[in-house]
Amino acid sequence: MIVGEQKPLEEIMGLLGDARKVLIVGCGTCVTVCFAGGEKEVGILASALRMKSKLEGHSMEVDEVTVQRQCEWEYIDPLQPQLKEYDVVLSLACGIGVQAMNERFPDALTLPGLNTTSLSLPVEQGVWEERCQACGDCILGLTFGICPIARCSKQLLNGPCGGSQNGVCEVDPDIPCAWQLIWERAVAFGQVERLLEIQPPKNWSVSRDGGPRKIVREDLRLTHVE
Amino acid sequence: MAEKSVSEPRILAFCCRYCAYAAADLAGAMRLRYAPSIRIVEVPCSGRVEVGEMLHAFERGVDGLMVAG
Amino acid sequence: MADLLDQIGLGGERVRMVNLSSAMAVQFAEAVEAMTETVRELGPNPLRDAQHTE
């Protein structure tokens, strides 16, 4: 899932500047399940901002709303009538939600209240580990289901490197060596010979190196250009 | 909450029905003396109390807050 | 929670978690006394003053 973390209260106060009336817009999807920008977090932040601004002598009026998905027009369109009442909108969605708001409602300035951090797996309650970098050319089929792009510090395609020590990465002993894990999986499946094949450089043009990516599915579009 | 003298703190306590609330009951039965600053709200479990609710209490002006379970 | 109160500027000492069993009436009374003392030292919730001056 997309995982985000709330910005420090101080930073959010700085972003809001001298706004008097603020609408916090939460999102009911990814950031709700990672406890960063759902209805509950919106309520907590609104309450905190009301109190902090009052204590600092420039009382803010802060209202709350949470939509099911901030990254789809259908879900954010109903917000339009109320937006003009606010000096500024603070989004607790991921970066996509913040941009969706700004694109759809150009007259209202929507600011981010979260840092969108990663595509992560909640390995246990309260712990999210990065598992995917959306590189656009999945190689999990070659690496026994463990991604070296997301999980190897060097993003090696032919690992491990010399920095792999006792199963952990030299960058940080808390990072398991992805290539050690891949090797163990290969051993478990009795297919270590598959790892002897040298992988050529990866096609990074379908990742960020090719510029912003775009998918167009003509079969799904409502209007066709004949 | 009724406004009393400024110096008397107002403390809200969320108390679990089965633990702290029962303890408060017992304290009453035992005629124990303790500060009159406390206002008790019974909850079915202290896990029921949300951060948002605690913040609302502070917004409304409580001076301190106890969650007892 | 305490950390958040610190960030807001109210003081994290204003919130406290207490674990008690139903038989711990004495400890309950002590916890109330201790909390009252802490809060008395911290002074009233500054938001109350802010509300009154508005």
mmCIF file of C-alpha atoms in Angstrom:
data_model
loop_
_atom_site.group_PDB
_atom_site.id
_atom_site.type_symbol
_atom_site.label_atom_id
_atom_site.label_comp_id
_atom_site.label_asym_id
_atom_site.label_seq_id
_atom_site.Cartn_x
_atom_site.Cartn_y
_atom_site.Cartn_z
ATOM 1 C CA MET A 1 0.000 0.000 0.000
ATOM 2 C CA ILE A 2 0.951 3.645 -0.290
ATOM 3 C CA VAL A 3 2.355 4.671 3.067
ATOM 4 C CA GLY A 4 2.623 8.173 4.447
ATOM 5 C CA GLU A 5 3.669 9.855 7.650
ATOM 6 C CA GLN A 6 2.235 13.016 9.099
ATOM 7 C CA LYS A 7 4.497 16.046 8.931
ATOM 8 C CA PRO A 8 5.533 17.530 12.277
ATOM 9 C CA LEU A 9 2.902 19.854 13.738
ATOM 10 C CA GLU A 10 5.377 22.736 13.655
ATOM 11 C CA GLU A 11 5.946 22.310 9.909
ATOM 12 C CA ILE A 12 2.207 22.139 9.231
ATOM 13 C CA MET A 13 1.693 25.347 11.229
ATOM 14 C CA GLY A 14 4.396 26.974 9.116
ATOM 15 C CA LEU A 15 2.742 25.854 5.876
ATOM 16 C CA LEU A 16 -0.616 27.229 6.979
ATOM 17 C CA GLY A 17 0.912 30.609 7.781
ATOM 18 C CA ASP A 18 -1.700 33.125 8.860
ATOM 19 C CA ALA A 19 -4.690 31.275 7.414
ATOM 20 C CA ARG A 20 -7.774 31.854 9.546
ATOM 21 C CA LYS A 21 -10.022 29.165 8.176
ATOM 22 C CA VAL A 22 -8.676 25.771 7.212
ATOM 23 C CA LEU A 23 -10.325 22.629 5.857
ATOM 24 C CA ILE A 24 -8.509 19.363 6.518
ATOM 25 C CA VAL A 25 -9.348 16.718 3.942
ATOM 26 C CA GLY A 26 -8.548 13.127 4.822
ATOM 27 C CA CYS A 27 -8.555 10.095 2.576
ATOM 28 C CA GLY A 28 -10.309 6.830 3.355
ATOM 29 C CA THR A 29 -8.002 4.508 1.471
ATOM 30 C CA CYS A 30 -4.238 3.871 1.827
ATOM 31 C CA VAL A 31 -3.466 6.580 4.380
ATOM 32 C CA THR A 32 -6.373 5.438 6.539
ATOM 33 C CA VAL A 33 -5.002 1.930 6.860
ATOM 34 C CA CYS A 34 -1.504 3.218 7.621
ATOM 35 C CA PHE A 35 -2.982 5.501 10.314
ATOM 36 C CA ALA A 36 -1.644 8.707 8.771
ATOM 37 C CA GLY A 37 -4.512 10.538 7.076
ATOM 38 C CA GLY A 38 -7.862 8.929 7.751
ATOM 39 C CA GLU A 39 -10.874 10.289 9.576
ATOM 40 C CA LYS A 40 -9.327 9.746 13.006
ATOM 41 C CA GLU A 41 -6.057 11.430 12.131
ATOM 42 C CA VAL A 42 -7.942 14.334 10.552
ATOM 43 C CA GLY A 43 -9.845 14.813 13.815
ATOM 44 C CA ILE A 44 -6.700 14.662 15.916
ATOM 45 C CA LEU A 45 -4.803 17.095 13.708
ATOM 46 C CA ALA A 46 -7.755 19.503 13.543
ATOM 47 C CA SER A 47 -8.022 19.512 17.312
ATOM 48 C CA ALA A 48 -4.261 19.971 17.703
ATOM 49 C CA LEU A 49 -4.193 22.864 15.214
ATOM 50 C CA ARG A 50 -7.136 24.608 16.869
ATOM 51 C CA MET A 51 -5.401 24.417 20.238
ATOM 52 C CA LYS A 52 -1.917 25.298 19.049
ATOM 53 C CA SER A 53 -3.082 28.281 17.014
ATOM 54 C CA LYS A 54 -5.136 29.560 19.931
ATOM 55 C CA LEU A 55 -2.181 29.232 22.287
ATOM 56 C CA GLU A 56 0.018 31.079 19.813
ATOM 57 C CA GLY A 57 -2.494 33.896 19.626
ATOM 58 C CA HIS A 58 -3.890 33.566 16.102
ATOM 59 C CA SER A 59 -6.882 31.321 16.502
ATOM 60 C CA MET A 60 -7.669 29.179 13.472
ATOM 61 C CA GLU A 61 -11.013 27.755 12.572
ATOM 62 C CA VAL A 62 -10.371 24.187 11.430
ATOM 63 C CA ASP A 63 -13.018 21.987 9.826
ATOM 64 C CA GLU A 64 -12.748 18.315 8.975
ATOM 65 C CA VAL A 65 -13.878 16.114 6.128
ATOM 66 C CA THR A 66 -12.726 12.727 4.870
ATOM 67 C CA VAL A 67 -13.462 11.353 1.415
ATOM 68 C CA GLN A 68 -13.307 7.709 0.451
ATOM 69 C CA ARG A 69 -10.546 8.257 -2.119
ATOM 70 C CA GLN A 70 -8.876 11.590 -2.715
ATOM 71 C CA CYS A 71 -7.261 10.406 -5.948
ATOM 72 C CA GLU A 72 -10.503 10.098 -7.910
ATOM 73 C CA TRP A 73 -12.587 12.930 -9.288
ATOM 74 C CA GLU A 74 -15.876 11.240 -8.348
ATOM 75 C CA TYR A 75 -14.998 11.277 -4.689
ATOM 76 C CA ILE A 76 -13.608 14.791 -4.429
ATOM 77 C CA ASP A 77 -16.115 16.604 -6.653
ATOM 78 C CA PRO A 78 -18.727 16.866 -3.855
ATOM 79 C CA LEU A 79 -16.244 19.016 -1.881
ATOM 80 C CA GLN A 80 -16.381 21.859 -4.387
ATOM 81 C CA PRO A 81 -19.265 23.951 -2.958
ATOM 82 C CA GLN A 82 -17.684 24.296 0.468
ATOM 83 C CA LEU A 83 -14.110 25.034 -0.615
ATOM 84 C CA LYS A 84 -14.548 28.756 -1.167
ATOM 85 C CA GLU A 85 -15.245 29.231 2.527
ATOM 86 C CA TYR A 86 -11.641 28.367 3.372
ATOM 87 C CA ASP A 87 -8.388 30.269 3.140
ATOM 88 C CA VAL A 88 -6.510 27.062 2.611
ATOM 89 C CA VAL A 89 -7.073 23.319 2.305
ATOM 90 C CA LEU A 90 -4.778 20.867 4.078
ATOM 91 C CA SER A 91 -4.776 17.403 2.574
ATOM 92 C CA LEU A 92 -3.868 14.329 4.592
ATOM 93 C CA ALA A 93 -3.826 12.158 1.486
ATOM 94 C CA CYS A 94 -0.749 10.934 -0.370
ATOM 95 C CA GLY A 95 0.932 13.168 -2.926
ATOM 96 C CA ILE A 96 -1.527 11.987 -5.557
ATOM 97 C CA GLY A 97 -4.490 13.147 -3.495
ATOM 98 C CA VAL A 98 -2.911 16.552 -2.860
ATOM 99 C CA GLN A 99 -2.329 17.025 -6.586
ATOM 100 C CA ALA A 100 -5.790 15.753 -7.496
ATOM 101 C CA MET A 101 -7.260 18.442 -5.226
ATOM 102 C CA ASN A 102 -5.116 21.193 -6.746
ATOM 103 C CA GLU A 103 -5.893 20.072 -10.302
ATOM 104 C CA ARG A 104 -9.610 19.736 -9.764
ATOM 105 C CA PHE A 105 -10.035 22.903 -7.696
ATOM 106 C CA PRO A 106 -7.502 25.408 -9.078
ATOM 107 C CA ASP A 107 -9.017 28.283 -7.071
ATOM 108 C CA ALA A 108 -8.331 26.575 -3.758
ATOM 109 C CA LEU A 109 -4.773 26.036 -2.586
ATOM 110 C CA THR A 110 -4.333 22.535 -1.178
ATOM 111 C CA LEU A 111 -1.250 21.928 0.942
ATOM 112 C CA PRO A 112 0.227 18.588 2.036
ATOM 113 C CA GLY A 113 0.002 17.461 5.645
ATOM 114 C CA LEU A 114 1.791 14.173 5.038
ATOM 115 C CA ASN A 115 5.051 13.002 3.638
ATOM 116 C CA THR A 116 4.287 10.172 1.245
ATOM 117 C CA THR A 117 7.065 7.745 1.976
ATOM 118 C CA SER A 118 6.823 4.425 0.210
ATOM 119 C CA LEU A 119 5.024 1.420 -1.194
ATOM 120 C CA SER A 120 5.284 -0.737 1.853
ATOM 121 C CA LEU A 121 4.118 -3.885 3.526
ATOM 122 C CA PRO A 122 2.754 -3.703 7.068
ATOM 123 C CA VAL A 123 4.876 -6.594 8.351
ATOM 124 C CA GLU A 124 3.382 -6.242 11.819
ATOM 125 C CA GLN A 125 1.148 -3.697 13.484
ATOM 126 C CA GLY A 126 2.950 -0.373 13.450
ATOM 127 C CA VAL A 127 5.802 -1.452 11.162
ATOM 128 C CA TRP A 128 5.885 -0.764 7.425
ATOM 129 C CA GLU A 129 8.715 -2.021 5.247
ATOM 130 C CA GLU A 130 9.344 -0.907 1.694
ATOM 131 C CA ARG A 131 8.687 -3.655 -0.804
ATOM 132 C CA CYS A 132 8.194 -1.985 -4.192
ATOM 133 C CA GLN A 133 9.635 0.980 -6.049
ATOM 134 C CA ALA A 134 7.184 0.876 -8.962
ATOM 135 C CA CYS A 135 10.114 0.482 -11.352
ATOM 136 C CA GLY A 136 7.829 -0.466 -14.221
ATOM 137 C CA ASP A 137 9.612 -3.706 -15.138
ATOM 138 C CA CYS A 138 8.983 -6.328 -12.476
ATOM 139 C CA ILE A 139 11.759 -8.844 -11.917
ATOM 140 C CA LEU A 140 10.244 -10.702 -8.958
ATOM 141 C CA GLY A 141 9.949 -13.732 -11.247
ATOM 142 C CA LEU A 142 13.738 -13.891 -11.487
ATOM 143 C CA THR A 143 14.435 -13.296 -7.822
ATOM 144 C CA PHE A 144 12.131 -15.794 -6.123
ATOM 145 C CA GLY A 145 9.636 -13.158 -5.085
ATOM 146 C CA ILE A 146 12.044 -10.843 -3.267
ATOM 147 C CA CYS A 147 12.674 -7.470 -4.855
ATOM 148 C CA PRO A 148 16.313 -6.336 -4.960
ATOM 149 C CA ILE A 149 15.283 -2.993 -6.454
ATOM 150 C CA ALA A 150 13.304 -2.067 -3.347
ATOM 151 C CA ARG A 151 15.226 -4.064 -0.777
ATOM 152 C CA CYS A 152 18.888 -4.101 -1.813
ATOM 153 C CA SER A 153 20.585 -0.835 -0.887
ATOM 154 C CA LYS A 154 22.477 -0.911 -4.199
ATOM 155 C CA GLN A 155 19.552 -2.176 -6.254
ATOM 156 C CA LEU A 156 21.818 -4.924 -7.574
ATOM 157 C CA LEU A 157 20.558 -7.276 -10.256
ATOM 158 C CA ASN A 158 23.398 -9.727 -9.675
ATOM 159 C CA GLY A 159 24.028 -9.914 -5.980
ATOM 160 C CA PRO A 160 24.988 -10.164 -3.270
ATOM 161 C CA CYS A 161 27.855 -7.706 -3.027
ATOM 162 C CA GLY A 162 30.795 -7.811 -0.648
ATOM 163 C CA GLY A 163 28.908 -5.689 1.838
ATOM 164 C CA SER A 164 26.609 -8.555 2.741
ATOM 165 C CA GLN A 165 27.735 -9.698 6.189
ATOM 166 C CA ASN A 166 26.030 -12.486 8.125
ATOM 167 C CA GLY A 167 22.843 -11.910 6.201
ATOM 168 C CA VAL A 168 22.628 -8.186 6.796
ATOM 169 C CA CYS A 169 23.487 -5.138 4.725
ATOM 170 C CA GLU A 170 26.589 -3.082 5.458
ATOM 171 C CA VAL A 171 24.492 0.073 5.180
ATOM 172 C CA ASP A 172 22.564 -0.788 8.334
ATOM 173 C CA PRO A 173 22.494 -3.992 10.379
ATOM 174 C CA ASP A 174 18.705 -3.641 10.559
ATOM 175 C CA ILE A 175 18.451 -4.175 6.796
ATOM 176 C CA PRO A 176 18.453 -7.840 5.836
ATOM 177 C CA CYS A 177 20.523 -8.473 2.704
ATOM 178 C CA ALA A 178 17.939 -8.927 -0.064
ATOM 179 C CA TRP A 179 20.331 -11.082 -2.055
ATOM 180 C CA GLN A 180 20.972 -13.332 0.924
ATOM 181 C CA LEU A 181 17.187 -13.789 1.166
ATOM 182 C CA ILE A 182 16.974 -14.468 -2.572
ATOM 183 C CA TRP A 183 19.761 -17.035 -2.283
ATOM 184 C CA GLU A 184 18.020 -18.791 0.605
ATOM 185 C CA ARG A 185 14.802 -18.977 -1.415
ATOM 186 C CA ALA A 186 16.706 -20.387 -4.393
ATOM 187 C CA VAL A 187 18.252 -23.034 -2.167
ATOM 188 C CA ALA A 188 14.848 -23.880 -0.691
ATOM 189 C CA PHE A 189 13.406 -24.400 -4.180
ATOM 190 C CA GLY A 190 16.517 -26.282 -5.357
ATOM 191 C CA GLN A 191 17.075 -23.794 -8.179
ATOM 192 C CA VAL A 192 20.347 -22.048 -7.349
ATOM 193 C CA GLU A 193 21.526 -22.551 -10.928
ATOM 194 C CA ARG A 194 19.020 -19.910 -12.000
ATOM 195 C CA LEU A 195 21.014 -17.345 -10.061
ATOM 196 C CA LEU A 196 24.174 -18.155 -12.033
ATOM 197 C CA GLU A 197 22.657 -16.527 -15.084
ATOM 198 C CA ILE A 198 23.972 -12.960 -15.327
ATOM 199 C CA GLN A 199 21.191 -10.386 -15.580
ATOM 200 C CA PRO A 200 21.852 -7.617 -18.111
ATOM 201 C CA PRO A 201 21.262 -3.972 -17.139
ATOM 202 C CA LYS A 202 17.622 -3.293 -16.379
ATOM 203 C CA ASN A 203 15.335 -1.229 -18.576
ATOM 204 C CA TRP A 204 15.117 1.915 -16.485
ATOM 205 C CA SER A 205 13.310 3.867 -19.216
ATOM 206 C CA VAL A 206 10.025 2.464 -17.891
ATOM 207 C CA SER A 207 10.963 3.698 -14.433
ATOM 208 C CA ARG A 208 11.497 7.352 -13.545
ATOM 209 C CA ASP A 209 14.419 7.632 -15.955
ATOM 210 C CA GLY A 210 11.925 7.858 -18.810
ATOM 211 C CA GLY A 211 10.234 10.892 -17.281
ATOM 212 C CA PRO A 212 6.753 10.907 -15.735
ATOM 213 C CA ARG A 213 4.933 7.747 -16.673
ATOM 214 C CA LYS A 214 1.508 7.465 -18.186
ATOM 215 C CA ILE A 215 -0.726 4.524 -18.934
ATOM 216 C CA VAL A 216 -3.421 4.854 -21.551
ATOM 217 C CA ARG A 217 -5.897 2.011 -21.908
ATOM 218 C CA GLU A 218 -7.939 2.677 -25.010
ATOM 219 C CA ASP A 219 -10.263 -0.194 -24.153
ATOM 220 C CA LEU A 220 -11.237 1.560 -20.932
ATOM 221 C CA ARG A 221 -11.602 5.094 -22.200
ATOM 222 C CA LEU A 222 -15.041 6.574 -22.588
ATOM 223 C CA THR A 223 -14.167 8.586 -25.672
ATOM 224 C CA HIS A 224 -12.326 7.096 -28.617
ATOM 225 C CA VAL A 225 -10.340 8.999 -31.174
ATOM 226 C CA GLU A 226 -11.084 7.147 -34.398
ATOM 227 C CA MET B 1 -18.372 21.781 33.741
ATOM 228 C CA ALA B 2 -19.373 24.356 36.296
ATOM 229 C CA GLU B 3 -16.874 27.148 36.758
ATOM 230 C CA LYS B 4 -15.453 27.133 40.250
ATOM 231 C CA SER B 5 -12.464 28.895 41.738
ATOM 232 C CA VAL B 6 -9.637 29.357 39.250
ATOM 233 C CA SER B 7 -7.114 27.567 41.434
ATOM 234 C CA GLU B 8 -8.965 24.271 41.607
ATOM 235 C CA PRO B 9 -7.781 21.970 38.835
ATOM 236 C CA ARG B 10 -10.315 20.150 36.717
ATOM 237 C CA ILE B 11 -9.251 16.660 35.824
ATOM 238 C CA LEU B 12 -11.171 14.300 33.613
ATOM 239 C CA ALA B 13 -10.744 10.577 34.212
ATOM 240 C CA PHE B 14 -11.776 7.939 31.732
ATOM 241 C CA CYS B 15 -12.229 4.842 33.883
ATOM 242 C CA CYS B 16 -12.673 1.269 32.775
ATOM 243 C CA ARG B 17 -15.954 -0.137 34.074
ATOM 244 C CA TYR B 18 -14.305 -3.266 35.424
ATOM 245 C CA CYS B 19 -11.112 -1.873 36.917
ATOM 246 C CA ALA B 20 -10.669 1.766 37.807
ATOM 247 C CA TYR B 21 -14.374 2.620 37.917
ATOM 248 C CA ALA B 22 -14.927 -0.275 40.298
ATOM 249 C CA ALA B 23 -11.902 0.905 42.277
ATOM 250 C CA ALA B 24 -13.432 4.380 42.491
ATOM 251 C CA ASP B 25 -16.689 2.814 43.685
ATOM 252 C CA LEU B 26 -14.783 0.926 46.321
ATOM 253 C CA ALA B 27 -12.948 4.077 47.336
ATOM 254 C CA GLY B 28 -16.346 5.626 47.923
ATOM 255 C CA ALA B 29 -17.561 2.632 49.913
ATOM 256 C CA MET B 30 -14.383 2.781 52.003
ATOM 257 C CA ARG B 31 -14.983 6.503 52.599
ATOM 258 C CA LEU B 32 -11.509 7.347 51.296
ATOM 259 C CA ARG B 33 -10.754 11.024 50.895
ATOM 260 C CA TYR B 34 -9.313 12.313 47.650
ATOM 261 C CA ALA B 35 -9.219 15.577 45.757
ATOM 262 C CA PRO B 36 -12.570 16.812 44.422
ATOM 263 C CA SER B 37 -10.857 17.831 41.192
ATOM 264 C CA ILE B 38 -11.727 14.616 39.401
ATOM 265 C CA ARG B 39 -14.664 14.096 37.003
ATOM 266 C CA ILE B 40 -15.134 10.447 36.134
ATOM 267 C CA VAL B 41 -16.401 9.153 32.813
ATOM 268 C CA GLU B 42 -17.123 5.444 32.779
ATOM 269 C CA VAL B 43 -16.020 3.597 29.669
ATOM 270 C CA PRO B 44 -16.485 -0.091 28.886
ATOM 271 C CA CYS B 45 -12.706 -0.469 28.540
ATOM 272 C CA SER B 46 -9.845 2.012 28.655
ATOM 273 C CA GLY B 47 -8.990 0.830 25.134
ATOM 274 C CA ARG B 48 -12.240 2.500 24.093
ATOM 275 C CA VAL B 49 -10.769 5.964 24.648
ATOM 276 C CA GLU B 50 -9.595 7.666 21.461
ATOM 277 C CA VAL B 51 -6.827 10.248 21.153
ATOM 278 C CA GLY B 52 -9.314 12.572 19.441
ATOM 279 C CA GLU B 53 -11.631 12.407 22.446
ATOM 280 C CA MET B 54 -8.801 13.228 24.822
ATOM 281 C CA LEU B 55 -7.831 16.229 22.685
ATOM 282 C CA HIS B 56 -11.432 17.418 22.661
ATOM 283 C CA ALA B 57 -11.408 17.370 26.444
ATOM 284 C CA PHE B 58 -8.349 19.637 26.433
ATOM 285 C CA GLU B 59 -9.964 21.876 23.826
ATOM 286 C CA ARG B 60 -12.915 22.265 26.167
ATOM 287 C CA GLY B 61 -10.556 23.322 28.918
ATOM 288 C CA VAL B 62 -9.781 20.416 31.235
ATOM 289 C CA ASP B 63 -6.496 20.890 33.094
ATOM 290 C CA GLY B 64 -5.494 17.259 33.234
ATOM 291 C CA LEU B 65 -6.635 13.888 32.029
ATOM 292 C CA MET B 66 -6.334 10.390 33.412
ATOM 293 C CA VAL B 67 -7.012 7.176 31.586
ATOM 294 C CA ALA B 68 -7.390 4.488 34.195
ATOM 295 C CA GLY B 69 -7.927 0.831 33.497
ATOM 296 C CA MET C 1 -0.436 11.504 23.313
ATOM 297 C CA ALA C 2 1.875 13.214 25.812
ATOM 298 C CA ASP C 3 4.240 14.032 22.970
ATOM 299 C CA LEU C 4 1.395 15.585 20.997
ATOM 300 C CA LEU C 5 0.389 17.734 23.966
ATOM 301 C CA ASP C 6 3.996 18.892 24.179
ATOM 302 C CA GLN C 7 3.968 19.821 20.491
ATOM 303 C CA ILE C 8 0.701 21.702 20.924
ATOM 304 C CA GLY C 9 2.199 23.536 23.855
ATOM 305 C CA LEU C 10 -0.104 22.291 26.597
ATOM 306 C CA GLY C 11 2.454 20.068 28.335
ATOM 307 C CA GLY C 12 2.594 16.299 28.121
ATOM 308 C CA GLU C 13 2.415 15.935 31.911
ATOM 309 C CA ARG C 14 -1.262 16.804 31.740
ATOM 310 C CA VAL C 15 -2.150 13.313 30.629
ATOM 311 C CA ARG C 16 -1.502 10.141 32.573
ATOM 312 C CA MET C 17 -2.297 6.471 32.204
ATOM 313 C CA VAL C 18 -2.974 4.517 35.376
ATOM 314 C CA ASN C 19 -3.356 0.765 35.723
ATOM 315 C CA LEU C 20 -5.589 -0.385 38.540
ATOM 316 C CA SER C 21 -7.571 -3.446 39.498
ATOM 317 C CA SER C 22 -11.067 -3.145 40.940
ATOM 318 C CA ALA C 23 -9.687 -3.801 44.413
ATOM 319 C CA MET C 24 -7.186 -0.923 44.290
ATOM 320 C CA ALA C 25 -9.326 1.797 45.842
ATOM 321 C CA VAL C 26 -6.441 3.204 47.870
ATOM 322 C CA GLN C 27 -4.226 3.395 44.806
ATOM 323 C CA PHE C 28 -7.052 5.089 42.900
ATOM 324 C CA ALA C 29 -7.332 7.790 45.549
ATOM 325 C CA GLU C 30 -3.532 8.181 45.540
ATOM 326 C CA ALA C 31 -3.449 8.469 41.745
ATOM 327 C CA VAL C 32 -6.109 11.191 41.859
ATOM 328 C CA GLU C 33 -4.167 13.072 44.530
ATOM 329 C CA ALA C 34 -0.890 12.762 42.573
ATOM 330 C CA MET C 35 -2.504 13.894 39.327
ATOM 331 C CA THR C 36 -4.181 16.818 41.074
ATOM 332 C CA GLU C 37 -0.831 17.859 42.525
ATOM 333 C CA THR C 38 0.896 17.634 39.113
ATOM 334 C CA VAL C 39 -1.815 19.679 37.449
ATOM 335 C CA ARG C 40 -1.852 22.232 40.242
ATOM 336 C CA GLU C 41 1.885 22.765 39.672
ATOM 337 C CA LEU C 42 1.373 23.105 35.914
ATOM 338 C CA GLY C 43 -1.380 25.625 36.425
ATOM 339 C CA PRO C 44 -4.677 25.796 34.586
ATOM 340 C CA ASN C 45 -5.110 24.796 30.966
ATOM 341 C CA PRO C 46 -3.968 27.920 29.072
ATOM 342 C CA LEU C 47 -6.779 27.415 26.558
ATOM 343 C CA ARG C 48 -9.278 28.325 29.260
ATOM 344 C CA ASP C 49 -7.715 31.771 29.597
ATOM 345 C CA ALA C 50 -7.650 32.127 25.835
ATOM 346 C CA GLN C 51 -11.354 31.314 25.748
ATOM 347 C CA HIS C 52 -12.171 33.839 28.426
ATOM 348 C CA THR C 53 -10.296 36.705 26.852
ATOM 349 C CA GLU C 54 -12.071 36.264 23.518
#
